[in-house]
Coordinates of N, CA and C in Angstrom, one line a residue:
M28 N 71.7 122.6 88.0 CA 71.0 121.6 87.2 C 69.5 121.9 87.2
R29 N 68.9 121.9 86.1 CA 67.4 122.1 86.1 C 66.7 120.9 86.5
R30 N 65.5 121.1 87.1 CA 64.7 119.9 87.6 C 63.4 119.9 86.8
E31 N 62.9 118.7 86.5 CA 61.7 118.5 85.9 C 60.9 117.5 86.7
F32 N 59.6 117.6 86.7 CA 58.7 116.7 87.4 C 57.6 116.2 86.4
S33 N 57.4 114.9 86.5 CA 56.4 114.3 85.6 C 55.6 113.2 86.5
A34 N 54.6 112.7 85.9 CA 53.8 111.6 86.6 C 53.4 110.6 85.6
G35 N 53.2 109.4 86.1 CA 52.8 108.3 85.2 C 51.9 107.3 85.9
G36 N 51.3 106.5 85.2 CA 50.4 105.5 85.7 C 50.7 104.1 85.3
V37 N 50.5 103.2 86.3 CA 50.6 101.7 86.0 C 49.1 101.3 86.0
L38 N 48.5 101.3 84.8 CA 47.1 101.0 84.7 C 46.9 99.5 84.6
V39 N 46.2 99.0 85.5 CA 46.0 97.5 85.6 C 44.5 97.1 85.5
R40 N 44.3 95.9 85.0 CA 43.0 95.3 85.0 C 43.2 93.8 85.0
R41 N 42.1 93.1 85.4 CA 42.1 91.6 85.3 C 41.4 91.2 84.0
L42 N 42.1 90.4 83.2 CA 41.5 89.8 82.0 C 41.7 88.3 82.1
R43 N 40.7 87.5 82.0 CA 40.7 86.1 82.1 C 41.5 85.6 83.4
G44 N 41.3 86.3 84.5 CA 41.9 85.9 85.7 C 43.3 86.3 85.9
R45 N 43.9 87.1 85.0 CA 45.3 87.5 85.1 C 45.4 89.0 85.1
W46 N 46.3 89.5 85.9 CA 46.5 91.0 85.9 C 47.3 91.4 84.7
M47 N 46.8 92.5 84.0 CA 47.4 93.0 82.8 C 47.7 94.5 83.1
V48 N 48.7 95.0 82.4 CA 49.1 96.4 82.5 C 49.1 97.0 81.1
A49 N 48.7 98.3 81.1 CA 48.6 99.0 79.8 C 50.0 99.6 79.5
A50 N 50.5 99.3 78.4 CA 51.8 99.8 77.9 C 51.7 100.5 76.6
I51 N 52.5 101.5 76.4 CA 52.5 102.2 75.1 C 53.9 102.1 74.4
R52 N 53.8 102.3 73.1 CA 55.0 102.5 72.3 C 55.0 103.9 71.9
P53 N 55.9 104.7 72.5 CA 55.9 106.1 72.2 C 56.2 106.4 70.7
G54 N 55.6 107.4 70.2 CA 55.8 107.8 68.8 C 57.3 107.9 68.4
G55 N 57.7 107.4 67.3 CA 59.0 107.5 66.9 C 60.0 106.4 67.5
R56 N 59.5 105.6 68.3 CA 60.3 104.5 69.0 C 60.1 103.2 68.2
P57 N 61.1 102.4 68.3 CA 61.1 101.1 67.5 C 60.0 100.1 68.0
E58 N 59.6 99.3 67.1 CA 58.7 98.2 67.4 C 59.2 97.4 68.6
G59 N 58.4 97.0 69.5 CA 58.8 96.2 70.7 C 59.3 97.0 71.9
L60 N 59.4 98.3 71.7 CA 59.8 99.2 72.9 C 58.5 99.6 73.6
W61 N 58.3 99.0 74.8 CA 57.1 99.3 75.6 C 57.5 100.1 76.8
A62 N 56.6 101.1 77.1 CA 56.8 102.0 78.2 C 55.5 102.2 78.9
L63 N 55.5 102.9 80.1 CA 54.3 103.2 80.8 C 53.9 104.6 80.4
P64 N 52.6 104.9 80.4 CA 52.1 106.3 80.1 C 52.6 107.3 81.2
K65 N 53.1 108.4 80.7 CA 53.6 109.4 81.7 C 53.8 110.7 80.9
G66 N 53.9 111.8 81.7 CA 54.1 113.1 81.1 C 54.1 114.2 82.2
G67 N 54.3 115.4 81.7 CA 54.5 116.5 82.6 C 53.3 117.0 83.3
L68 N 53.5 117.7 84.4 CA 52.4 118.2 85.2 C 51.9 119.6 84.6
D69 N 50.6 119.8 84.5 CA 50.1 121.1 84.1 C 50.2 122.0 85.3
E70 N 50.1 123.3 85.0 CA 50.2 124.3 86.0 C 49.2 124.1 87.1
G71 N 49.6 124.0 88.4 CA 48.7 123.8 89.5 C 48.2 122.4 89.7
E72 N 48.6 121.4 88.8 CA 48.1 120.1 88.8 C 48.9 119.2 89.8
S73 N 48.2 118.3 90.5 CA 48.9 117.4 91.4 C 49.5 116.3 90.6
S74 N 50.5 115.6 91.1 CA 51.1 114.5 90.4 C 50.1 113.4 90.2
E75 N 49.3 113.1 91.1 CA 48.3 112.1 91.0 C 47.3 112.4 89.9
A76 N 46.8 113.7 89.8 CA 45.9 114.1 88.8 C 46.6 114.0 87.4
A77 N 47.8 114.4 87.4 CA 48.6 114.3 86.1 C 48.7 112.9 85.6
A78 N 49.0 112.0 86.6 CA 49.1 110.5 86.2 C 47.8 110.0 85.6
L79 N 46.7 110.3 86.2 CA 45.4 109.9 85.7 C 45.1 110.5 84.3
R80 N 45.4 111.8 84.1 CA 45.3 112.5 82.9 C 46.1 111.8 81.8
E81 N 47.4 111.6 82.1 CA 48.3 111.0 81.1 C 47.9 109.6 80.7
V82 N 47.4 108.8 81.7 CA 46.9 107.5 81.3 C 45.8 107.6 80.3
T83 N 44.8 108.5 80.5 CA 43.7 108.6 79.6 C 44.2 109.2 78.2
E84 N 45.1 110.2 78.2 CA 45.5 110.8 77.0 C 46.3 109.8 76.1
E85 N 47.2 109.0 76.8 CA 48.1 108.1 76.0 C 47.6 106.7 75.8
T86 N 46.5 106.3 76.5 CA 46.0 104.9 76.3 C 44.6 104.9 75.8
G87 N 43.8 105.9 76.1 CA 42.4 105.9 75.8 C 41.5 105.3 76.9
A88 N 42.1 104.8 77.9 CA 41.4 104.1 79.0 C 41.4 105.1 80.2
R89 N 40.5 104.9 81.1 CA 40.4 105.7 82.3 C 40.4 104.7 83.5
G90 N 40.9 105.3 84.7 CA 40.9 104.5 85.9 C 40.9 105.4 87.1
R91 N 41.0 104.7 88.3 CA 41.0 105.4 89.5 C 42.3 105.1 90.2
S92 N 42.9 106.0 90.9 CA 44.2 105.8 91.6 C 44.0 105.0 92.8
L93 N 44.9 104.0 92.9 CA 45.0 103.2 94.1 C 46.2 103.6 95.0
G94 N 46.8 104.7 94.7 CA 47.9 105.3 95.5 C 49.2 105.3 94.7
K95 N 50.1 106.0 95.4 CA 51.5 106.2 94.8 C 52.3 104.9 95.0
L96 N 53.0 104.5 93.9 CA 53.9 103.4 93.9 C 55.3 103.8 94.3
G97 N 55.7 105.0 93.8 CA 57.1 105.5 94.0 C 57.5 106.5 93.0
D98 N 58.8 106.9 93.1 CA 59.4 107.8 92.2 C 60.5 107.2 91.4
V99 N 60.7 107.6 90.2 CA 61.8 107.2 89.4 C 62.6 108.5 89.2
R100 N 63.9 108.4 89.5 CA 64.8 109.6 89.4 C 65.9 109.3 88.4
Y101 N 66.2 110.3 87.5 CA 67.3 110.1 86.6 C 67.7 111.5 86.0
A102 N 68.9 111.5 85.5 CA 69.4 112.8 84.8 C 69.6 112.5 83.4
Y103 N 69.4 113.5 82.6 CA 69.7 113.4 81.1 C 70.2 114.8 80.6
T104 N 70.7 114.8 79.4 CA 71.2 116.0 78.8 C 70.3 116.4 77.6
W105 N 69.9 117.6 77.5 CA 69.1 118.1 76.4 C 69.7 119.5 76.0
D106 N 70.1 119.5 74.7 CA 70.7 120.7 74.2 C 71.9 121.2 75.1
G107 N 72.7 120.3 75.5 CA 73.8 120.6 76.3 C 73.6 120.9 77.8
E108 N 72.3 120.9 78.2 CA 72.0 121.2 79.6 C 71.6 119.9 80.3
R109 N 72.2 119.7 81.6 CA 71.8 118.6 82.4 C 70.5 118.8 83.1
I110 N 69.7 117.8 83.1 CA 68.3 117.9 83.7 C 68.1 116.8 84.6
F111 N 67.7 117.1 85.8 CA 67.4 116.0 86.8 C 65.9 115.9 86.8
K112 N 65.4 114.7 86.6 CA 64.0 114.4 86.4 C 63.5 113.5 87.5
I113 N 62.3 113.8 88.0 CA 61.6 112.9 88.9 C 60.2 112.6 88.3
V114 N 59.9 111.3 88.2 CA 58.6 110.8 87.7 C 57.9 110.1 88.8
S115 N 56.8 110.6 89.3 CA 56.0 109.9 90.3 C 55.0 109.0 89.6
F116 N 55.0 107.7 90.0 CA 54.1 106.7 89.4 C 53.0 106.3 90.4
Y117 N 51.8 106.1 89.9 CA 50.7 105.7 90.6 C 50.1 104.4 90.1
L118 N 49.6 103.6 91.0 CA 48.9 102.4 90.6 C 47.5 102.8 90.2
V119 N 47.0 102.5 89.0 CA 45.7 102.9 88.5 C 44.9 101.7 88.2
R120 N 43.7 101.6 88.7 CA 42.8 100.5 88.4 C 41.9 100.9 87.3
Y121 N 41.9 100.1 86.2 CA 41.1 100.3 85.0 C 39.6 100.4 85.4
E122 N 38.9 101.4 84.8 CA 37.5 101.5 85.0 C 36.7 101.5 83.7
S123 N 37.2 102.2 82.7 CA 36.4 102.3 81.4 C 37.4 102.7 80.3
G124 N 36.8 102.6 79.1 CA 37.5 103.0 77.9 C 38.1 101.9 77.2
R125 N 38.6 102.1 76.0 CA 39.1 101.1 75.1 C 40.6 101.4 74.9
L126 N 41.5 100.5 75.3 CA 42.9 100.7 75.1 C 43.2 101.0 73.6
G127 N 43.9 102.0 73.3 CA 44.2 102.4 71.9 C 43.4 103.4 71.3
D128 N 42.2 103.8 72.0 CA 41.4 104.9 71.5 C 42.0 106.2 72.0
V129 N 43.1 106.5 71.5 CA 43.9 107.7 71.9 C 43.3 108.9 71.2
P130 N 43.0 110.0 72.0 CA 42.4 111.2 71.4 C 43.4 111.7 70.2
E131 N 42.7 112.2 69.2 CA 43.5 112.7 68.0 C 44.7 113.6 68.3
E132 N 44.5 114.5 69.3 CA 45.6 115.4 69.6 C 46.8 114.8 70.3
F133 N 46.7 113.5 70.7 CA 47.8 112.9 71.3 C 48.4 111.7 70.5
R134 N 47.8 111.5 69.3 CA 48.3 110.3 68.5 C 49.7 110.4 68.0
H135 N 50.2 111.7 67.9 CA 51.6 111.8 67.5 C 52.6 111.3 68.7
E136 N 52.1 111.3 69.9 CA 52.9 110.9 71.0 C 52.9 109.4 71.2
V137 N 51.9 108.7 70.7 CA 51.7 107.2 71.0 C 51.5 106.5 69.7
A138 N 52.4 105.6 69.4 CA 52.3 104.8 68.2 C 51.4 103.6 68.4
A139 N 51.4 103.0 69.6 CA 50.6 101.8 69.9 C 50.3 101.7 71.4
A140 N 49.3 101.1 71.7 CA 49.0 100.8 73.2 C 48.4 99.4 73.2
R141 N 48.9 98.6 74.2 CA 48.3 97.3 74.4 C 48.4 96.8 75.8
W142 N 47.7 95.8 76.1 CA 47.7 95.1 77.4 C 48.8 94.1 77.4
L143 N 49.7 94.2 78.4 CA 50.7 93.2 78.6 C 50.5 92.5 79.9
P144 N 50.8 91.2 80.0 CA 50.7 90.5 81.3 C 51.6 91.2 82.4
L145 N 51.0 91.6 83.5 CA 51.7 92.3 84.5 C 52.9 91.6 85.0
D146 N 52.8 90.2 85.1 CA 53.9 89.5 85.7 C 55.1 89.4 84.7
E147 N 54.8 89.7 83.4 CA 55.9 89.8 82.4 C 56.5 91.2 82.2
A148 N 55.8 92.2 82.7 CA 56.2 93.6 82.5 C 57.6 93.9 83.0
P149 N 58.1 93.3 84.1 CA 59.5 93.6 84.5 C 60.5 93.1 83.4
Q150 N 60.1 92.3 82.5 CA 61.0 91.9 81.4 C 60.7 92.6 80.2
L151 N 59.5 93.1 80.0 CA 59.0 93.6 78.7 C 59.2 95.1 78.6
L152 N 59.1 95.8 79.7 CA 59.2 97.3 79.7 C 60.7 97.7 79.4
A153 N 60.8 98.8 78.7 CA 62.1 99.2 78.2 C 63.0 99.8 79.2
Y154 N 62.4 100.5 80.2 CA 63.2 101.4 81.1 C 63.2 100.8 82.5
G155 N 64.4 100.8 83.1 CA 64.6 100.2 84.4 C 63.7 100.7 85.5
G156 N 63.5 102.0 85.6 CA 62.7 102.5 86.6 C 61.2 102.1 86.5
E157 N 60.8 102.0 85.2 CA 59.4 101.5 85.0 C 59.3 100.0 85.3
R158 N 60.3 99.3 85.0 CA 60.3 97.8 85.4 C 60.2 97.7 86.9
E159 N 60.8 98.6 87.7 CA 60.7 98.6 89.1 C 59.3 98.9 89.6
M160 N 58.7 99.9 88.9 CA 57.3 100.2 89.2 C 56.3 99.1 89.0
A161 N 56.6 98.3 87.9 CA 55.8 97.1 87.6 C 55.9 96.1 88.7
K162 N 57.2 95.9 89.2 CA 57.4 95.0 90.3 C 56.6 95.4 91.6
K163 N 56.7 96.7 91.8 CA 55.9 97.3 93.0 C 54.4 97.0 92.8
A164 N 53.9 97.2 91.6 CA 52.5 97.0 91.4 C 52.1 95.5 91.6
I165 N 53.0 94.6 91.2 CA 52.7 93.2 91.4 C 52.6 92.9 92.9
A166 N 53.5 93.5 93.7 CA 53.6 93.3 95.1 C 52.3 93.9 95.8
V167 N 51.9 95.1 95.4 CA 50.7 95.7 96.0 C 49.5 94.9 95.7
L168 N 49.4 94.5 94.4 CA 48.2 93.7 94.0 C 48.1 92.3 94.7
A169 N 49.3 91.7 94.9 CA 49.4 90.4 95.6 C 48.9 90.6 97.0
A170 N 49.4 91.6 97.7 CA 49.0 91.9 99.1 C 47.5 92.2 99.2
G171 N 46.9 92.7 98.1 CA 45.5 93.1 98.2 C 44.5 92.1 97.6
E172 N 45.0 91.0 97.1 CA 44.1 89.9 96.6 C 42.9 89.7 97.5
G173 N 41.8 89.7 96.9 CA 40.6 89.5 97.8 C 39.9 90.8 98.2
N174 N 40.7 91.9 98.2 CA 40.2 93.2 98.4 C 39.8 93.8 97.1
D175 N 39.1 95.0 97.1 CA 38.7 95.6 95.9 C 39.8 96.4 95.3
V176 N 40.8 95.8 94.8 CA 41.9 96.5 94.1 C 41.8 96.5 92.6

C-alpha cells in the first residue's frame, strides 16, 4: 500500500472575544462543505513548514505555529490503488493577511474561505479527523487562556 504525507493548519484568531477558525470550501465541493487548509509536503519540507505554507496558499492569511495538534490517518482508493494517508495538523495563530485573498495560482483549489466559530467547528467541519483537530485546538486554547496563544 502506498503512503502519502500531508500537513494542515488549524488557523485561529480572536474576533470580538471569541475564538474563530479559518475554514475553506475546496474547489468543486458543494456549498456548506467546510474543511481545514491542508496539502502535500514539498521536497525537503517539514510538516510544520508545509502546514504554514498551505494555510497561506489556501486562505490568504498568515500565522505562526503554536505546535502540533496531532495526526489524522485514513486510507482511500485512487485509480484502483489503496493509499494510506497521514495528515499532520498544527495549531496556527493568525498574524496577518485577509481571509479569502487566495493567490491566483491556488484559486482553483479553494472556492471560498471564511472564519467559523471554533466552538462550532466540531459540528461544521465535514471530515471526522478535522473535527477532532478542532476539538484538540479548543482544549489547547482553553488551557492557555491568559497566555500569549
